[in-house]
Short mmCIF file of C-alpha atoms in Angstrom, two decimals:
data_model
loop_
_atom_site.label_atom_id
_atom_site.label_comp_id
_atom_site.label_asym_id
_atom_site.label_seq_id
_atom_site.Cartn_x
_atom_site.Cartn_y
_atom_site.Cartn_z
CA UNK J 63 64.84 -114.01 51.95
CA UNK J 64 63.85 -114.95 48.19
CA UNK J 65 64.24 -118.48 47.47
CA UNK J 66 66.40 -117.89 44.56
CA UNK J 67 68.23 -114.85 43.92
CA UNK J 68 70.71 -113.50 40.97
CA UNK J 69 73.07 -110.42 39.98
CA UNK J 70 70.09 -109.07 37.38
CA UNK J 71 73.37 -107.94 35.35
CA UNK J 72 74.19 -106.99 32.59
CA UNK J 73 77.21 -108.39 32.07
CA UNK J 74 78.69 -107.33 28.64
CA UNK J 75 81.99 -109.22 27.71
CA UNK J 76 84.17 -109.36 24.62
CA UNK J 77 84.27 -112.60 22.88
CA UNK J 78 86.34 -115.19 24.04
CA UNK J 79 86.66 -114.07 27.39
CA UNK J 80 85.41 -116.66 30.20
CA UNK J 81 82.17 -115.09 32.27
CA UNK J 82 80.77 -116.64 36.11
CA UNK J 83 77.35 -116.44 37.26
CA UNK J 84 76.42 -116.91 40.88
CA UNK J 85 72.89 -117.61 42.18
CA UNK J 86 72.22 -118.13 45.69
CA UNK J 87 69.14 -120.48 47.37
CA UNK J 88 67.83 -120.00 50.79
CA UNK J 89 66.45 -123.70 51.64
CA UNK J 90 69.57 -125.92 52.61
CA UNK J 91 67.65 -128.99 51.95
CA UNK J 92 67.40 -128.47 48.11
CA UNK J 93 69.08 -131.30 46.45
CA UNK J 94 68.92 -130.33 42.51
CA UNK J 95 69.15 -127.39 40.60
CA UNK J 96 68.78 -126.25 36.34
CA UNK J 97 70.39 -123.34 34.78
CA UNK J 98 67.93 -121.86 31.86
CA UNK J 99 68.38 -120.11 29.02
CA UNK J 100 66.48 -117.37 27.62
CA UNK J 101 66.50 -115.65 24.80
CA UNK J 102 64.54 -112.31 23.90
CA UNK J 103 60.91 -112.83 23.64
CA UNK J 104 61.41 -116.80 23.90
CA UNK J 105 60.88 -119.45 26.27
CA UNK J 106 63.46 -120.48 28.80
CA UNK J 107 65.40 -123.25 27.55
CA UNK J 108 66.99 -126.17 29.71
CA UNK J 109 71.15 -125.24 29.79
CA UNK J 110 72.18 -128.03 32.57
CA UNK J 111 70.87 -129.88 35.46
CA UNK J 112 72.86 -130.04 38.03
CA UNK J 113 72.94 -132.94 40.78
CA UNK J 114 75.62 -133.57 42.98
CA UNK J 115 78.52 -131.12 43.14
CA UNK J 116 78.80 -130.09 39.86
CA UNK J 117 78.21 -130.45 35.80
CA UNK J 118 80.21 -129.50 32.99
CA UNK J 119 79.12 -129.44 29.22
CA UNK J 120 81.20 -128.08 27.07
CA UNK J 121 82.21 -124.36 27.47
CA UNK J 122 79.78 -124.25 30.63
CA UNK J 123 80.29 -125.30 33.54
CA UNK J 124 77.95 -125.87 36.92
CA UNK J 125 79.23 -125.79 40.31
CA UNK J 126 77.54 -125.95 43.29
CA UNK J 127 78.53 -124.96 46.97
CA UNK J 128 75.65 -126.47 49.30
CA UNK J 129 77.74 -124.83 52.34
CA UNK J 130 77.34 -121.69 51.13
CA UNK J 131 74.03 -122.55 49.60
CA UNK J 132 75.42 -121.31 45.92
CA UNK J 133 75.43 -122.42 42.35
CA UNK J 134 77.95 -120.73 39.92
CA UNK J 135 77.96 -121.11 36.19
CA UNK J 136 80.96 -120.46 34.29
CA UNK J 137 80.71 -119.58 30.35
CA UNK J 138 84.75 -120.09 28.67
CA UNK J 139 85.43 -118.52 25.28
CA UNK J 140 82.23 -116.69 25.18
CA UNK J 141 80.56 -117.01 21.79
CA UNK J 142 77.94 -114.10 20.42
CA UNK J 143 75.72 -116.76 20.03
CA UNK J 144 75.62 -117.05 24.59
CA UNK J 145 74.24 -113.74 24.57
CA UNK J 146 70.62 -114.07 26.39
CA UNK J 147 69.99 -114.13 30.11
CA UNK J 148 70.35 -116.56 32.47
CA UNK J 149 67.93 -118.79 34.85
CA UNK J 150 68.78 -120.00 37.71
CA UNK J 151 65.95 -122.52 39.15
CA UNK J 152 65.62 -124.55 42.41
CA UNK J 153 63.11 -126.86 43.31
CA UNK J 154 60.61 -126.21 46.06
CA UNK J 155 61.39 -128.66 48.57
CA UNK J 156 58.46 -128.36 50.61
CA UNK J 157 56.31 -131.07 48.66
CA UNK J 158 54.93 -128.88 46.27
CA UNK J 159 54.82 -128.92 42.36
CA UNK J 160 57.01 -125.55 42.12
CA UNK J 161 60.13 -124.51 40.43
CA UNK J 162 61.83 -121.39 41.91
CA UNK J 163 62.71 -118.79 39.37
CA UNK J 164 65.03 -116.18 39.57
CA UNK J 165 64.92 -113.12 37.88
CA UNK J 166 67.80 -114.16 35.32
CA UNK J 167 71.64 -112.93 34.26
CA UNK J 168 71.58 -110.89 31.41
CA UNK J 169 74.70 -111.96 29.22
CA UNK J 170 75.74 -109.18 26.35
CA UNK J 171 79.17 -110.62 24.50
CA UNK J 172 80.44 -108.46 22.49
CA UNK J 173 82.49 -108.45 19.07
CA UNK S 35 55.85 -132.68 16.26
CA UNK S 36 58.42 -130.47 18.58
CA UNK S 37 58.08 -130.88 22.38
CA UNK S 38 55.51 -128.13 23.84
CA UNK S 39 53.45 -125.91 21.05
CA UNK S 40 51.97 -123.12 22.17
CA UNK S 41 48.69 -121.13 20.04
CA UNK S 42 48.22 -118.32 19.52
CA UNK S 43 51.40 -117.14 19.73
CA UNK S 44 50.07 -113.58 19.55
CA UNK S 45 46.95 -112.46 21.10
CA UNK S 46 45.56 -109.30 21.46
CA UNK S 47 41.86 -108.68 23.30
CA UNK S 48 39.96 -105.74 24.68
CA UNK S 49 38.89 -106.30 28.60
CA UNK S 50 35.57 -107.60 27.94
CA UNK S 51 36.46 -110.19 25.41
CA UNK S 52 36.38 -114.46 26.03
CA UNK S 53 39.71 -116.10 24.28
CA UNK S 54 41.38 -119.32 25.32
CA UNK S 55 45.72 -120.31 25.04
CA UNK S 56 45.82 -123.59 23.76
CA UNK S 57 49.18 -126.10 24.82
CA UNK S 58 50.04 -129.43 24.00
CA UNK S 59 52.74 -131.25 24.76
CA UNK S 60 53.83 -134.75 22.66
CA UNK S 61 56.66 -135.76 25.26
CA UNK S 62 54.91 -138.29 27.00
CA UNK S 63 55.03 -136.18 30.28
CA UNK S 64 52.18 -136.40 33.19
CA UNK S 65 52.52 -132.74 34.62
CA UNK S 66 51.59 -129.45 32.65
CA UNK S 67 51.98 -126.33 33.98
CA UNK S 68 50.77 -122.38 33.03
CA UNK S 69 53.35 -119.33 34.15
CA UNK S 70 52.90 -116.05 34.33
CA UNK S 71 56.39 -113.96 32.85
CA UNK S 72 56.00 -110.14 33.28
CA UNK S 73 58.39 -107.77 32.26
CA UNK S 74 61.69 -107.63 34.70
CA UNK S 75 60.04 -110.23 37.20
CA UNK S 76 60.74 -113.65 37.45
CA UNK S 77 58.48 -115.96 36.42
CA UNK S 78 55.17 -116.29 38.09
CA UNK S 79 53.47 -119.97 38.52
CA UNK S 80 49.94 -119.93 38.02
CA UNK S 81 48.70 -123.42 38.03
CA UNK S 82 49.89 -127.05 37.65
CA UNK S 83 48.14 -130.41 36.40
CA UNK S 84 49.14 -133.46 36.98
CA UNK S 85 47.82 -136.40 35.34
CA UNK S 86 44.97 -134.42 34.72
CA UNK S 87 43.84 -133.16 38.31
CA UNK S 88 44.97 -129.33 39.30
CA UNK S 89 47.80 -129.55 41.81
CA UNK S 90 48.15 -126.20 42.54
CA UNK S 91 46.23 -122.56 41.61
CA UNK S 92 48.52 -119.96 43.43
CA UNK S 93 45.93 -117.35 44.20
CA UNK S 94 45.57 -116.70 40.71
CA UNK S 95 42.29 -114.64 39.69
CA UNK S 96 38.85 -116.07 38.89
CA UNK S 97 39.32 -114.21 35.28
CA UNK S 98 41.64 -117.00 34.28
CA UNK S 99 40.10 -120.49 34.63
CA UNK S 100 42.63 -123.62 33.30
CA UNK S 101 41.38 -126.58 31.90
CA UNK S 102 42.96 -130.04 31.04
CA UNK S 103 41.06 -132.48 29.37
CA UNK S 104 44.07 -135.07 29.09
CA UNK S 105 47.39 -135.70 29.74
CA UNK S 106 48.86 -134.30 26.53
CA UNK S 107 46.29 -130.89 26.36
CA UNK S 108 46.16 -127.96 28.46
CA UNK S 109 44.43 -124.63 28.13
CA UNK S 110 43.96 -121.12 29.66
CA UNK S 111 40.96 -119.60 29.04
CA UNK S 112 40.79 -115.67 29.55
CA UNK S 113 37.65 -113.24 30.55
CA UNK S 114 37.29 -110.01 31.42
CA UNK S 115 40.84 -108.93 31.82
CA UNK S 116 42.93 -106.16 32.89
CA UNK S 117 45.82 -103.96 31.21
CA UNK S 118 48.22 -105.62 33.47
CA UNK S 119 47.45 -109.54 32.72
CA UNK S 120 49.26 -108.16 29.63
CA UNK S 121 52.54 -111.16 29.92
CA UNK S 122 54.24 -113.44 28.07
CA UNK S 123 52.30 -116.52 28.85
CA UNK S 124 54.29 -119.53 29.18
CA UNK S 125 52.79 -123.73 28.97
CA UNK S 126 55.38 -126.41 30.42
CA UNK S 127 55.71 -129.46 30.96
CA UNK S 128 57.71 -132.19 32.96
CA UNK S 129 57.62 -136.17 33.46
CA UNK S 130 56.31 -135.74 36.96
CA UNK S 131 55.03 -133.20 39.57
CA UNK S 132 57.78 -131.90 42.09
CA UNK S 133 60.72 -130.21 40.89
CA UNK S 134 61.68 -132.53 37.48
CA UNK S 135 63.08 -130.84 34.51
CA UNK S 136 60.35 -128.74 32.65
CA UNK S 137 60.07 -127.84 28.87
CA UNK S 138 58.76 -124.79 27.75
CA UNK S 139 56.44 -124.14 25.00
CA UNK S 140 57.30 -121.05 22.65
CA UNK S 141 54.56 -118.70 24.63
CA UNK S 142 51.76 -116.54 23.60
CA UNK S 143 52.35 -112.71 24.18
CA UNK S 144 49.06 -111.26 25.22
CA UNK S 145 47.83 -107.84 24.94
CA UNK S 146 45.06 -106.17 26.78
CA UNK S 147 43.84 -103.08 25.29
#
């Protein structure tokens, strides 16, 4: 099992409309997580850190179920500007220097 | 000064030249790290620093040889490479080693031809 996996998308919503994102982890043991953002031919950005059981900022929120080893993040009132894709990231946990990757949420809203 | 800068941020070399990615980072952070992003793959770790030792080299080949010469500096120097090193070549950097926030530079697109 991958350490960090993601729906690859695409999602394409209309504008305004709220949009969820699930990621699952496979090490029970991991105690943070980020959300990235990345945007076409540019360097993931940090979205949110999330801690305990969950982080909202604004439109976006983080939510994390450790029993069923998920994170979710949900976008509300979708703005043109959200469109990029998505990274969900978990720390290894085994004592190393590594952040897991996955292979990103591609988010398309649409006019 | 932003964060992480990244030079060149375009670089394109045949298979038998010698070029080097230059990063620096004016966050005050001890770790530096190089990754690997390929198209439609996730991205690829290829070696971390922290305060200045290597940390990590995950099986990456001998054609790409990191340096760090200080805390705030970190480079990737490139020989004799392949079509498929071709990647977006990403520097970051966090406070400490071990699974802190990191903050990406802007990346240097390479091309081998």
């Amino acid at each position: 099992r991958k350490e960090v996996e993601q729906d690859p998308g695409p999602f394409n919503v209309p504008e305004g409309a709220t949009v969820a994102f699930n990621c699952t982890y496979s090490n029970s043991a991991s105690q943070s997580f980020f959300w990235y953002r990345q945007d076409c031919r540019k360097e993931p950005k940090l979205l949110m850190s999330v801690y305990s059981s969950g982080n909202e900022d604004g439109r976006f929120t983080a939510q994390l179920n450790r029993a069923s080893q998920y994170i979710s993040l949900l976008i509300r009132d979708s703005k043109l500007s959200d469109s990029a894709t998505y990274l969900c990231v978990v720390p290894d946990q085994t004592g190393a220097n590594n952040l897991f990757f996955g292979t990103g949420t591609r988010l398309t809203v649409i006019p | 000064e932003t964060g992480v800068t990244q030079t060149p941020r375009h670089l394109v070399m045949g298979m038998t030249n010698k070029k080097s990615l230059k990063c620096e980072q004016h966050l005050g952070h001890n770790a530096m790290y190089w990754y690997k992003q390929s198209a439609k793959k996730p991205l690829e770790l290829m070696f971390v620093y922290s305060l200045e030792e290597r940390v990590e080299n995950n099986s990456v080949p001998s054609r790409f040889s990191p340096e760090c010469p200080n805390s705030s500096h970190l480079f990737l120097h490139l020989h004799t490479l392949q079509p498929e090193d071709s990647a977006l070549y990403l520097c970051a950097s966090s406070q400490d080693r071990g699974g802190s926030e990191q903050y990406f530079g802007p990346g240097t697109r390479l091309t081998v031809t």
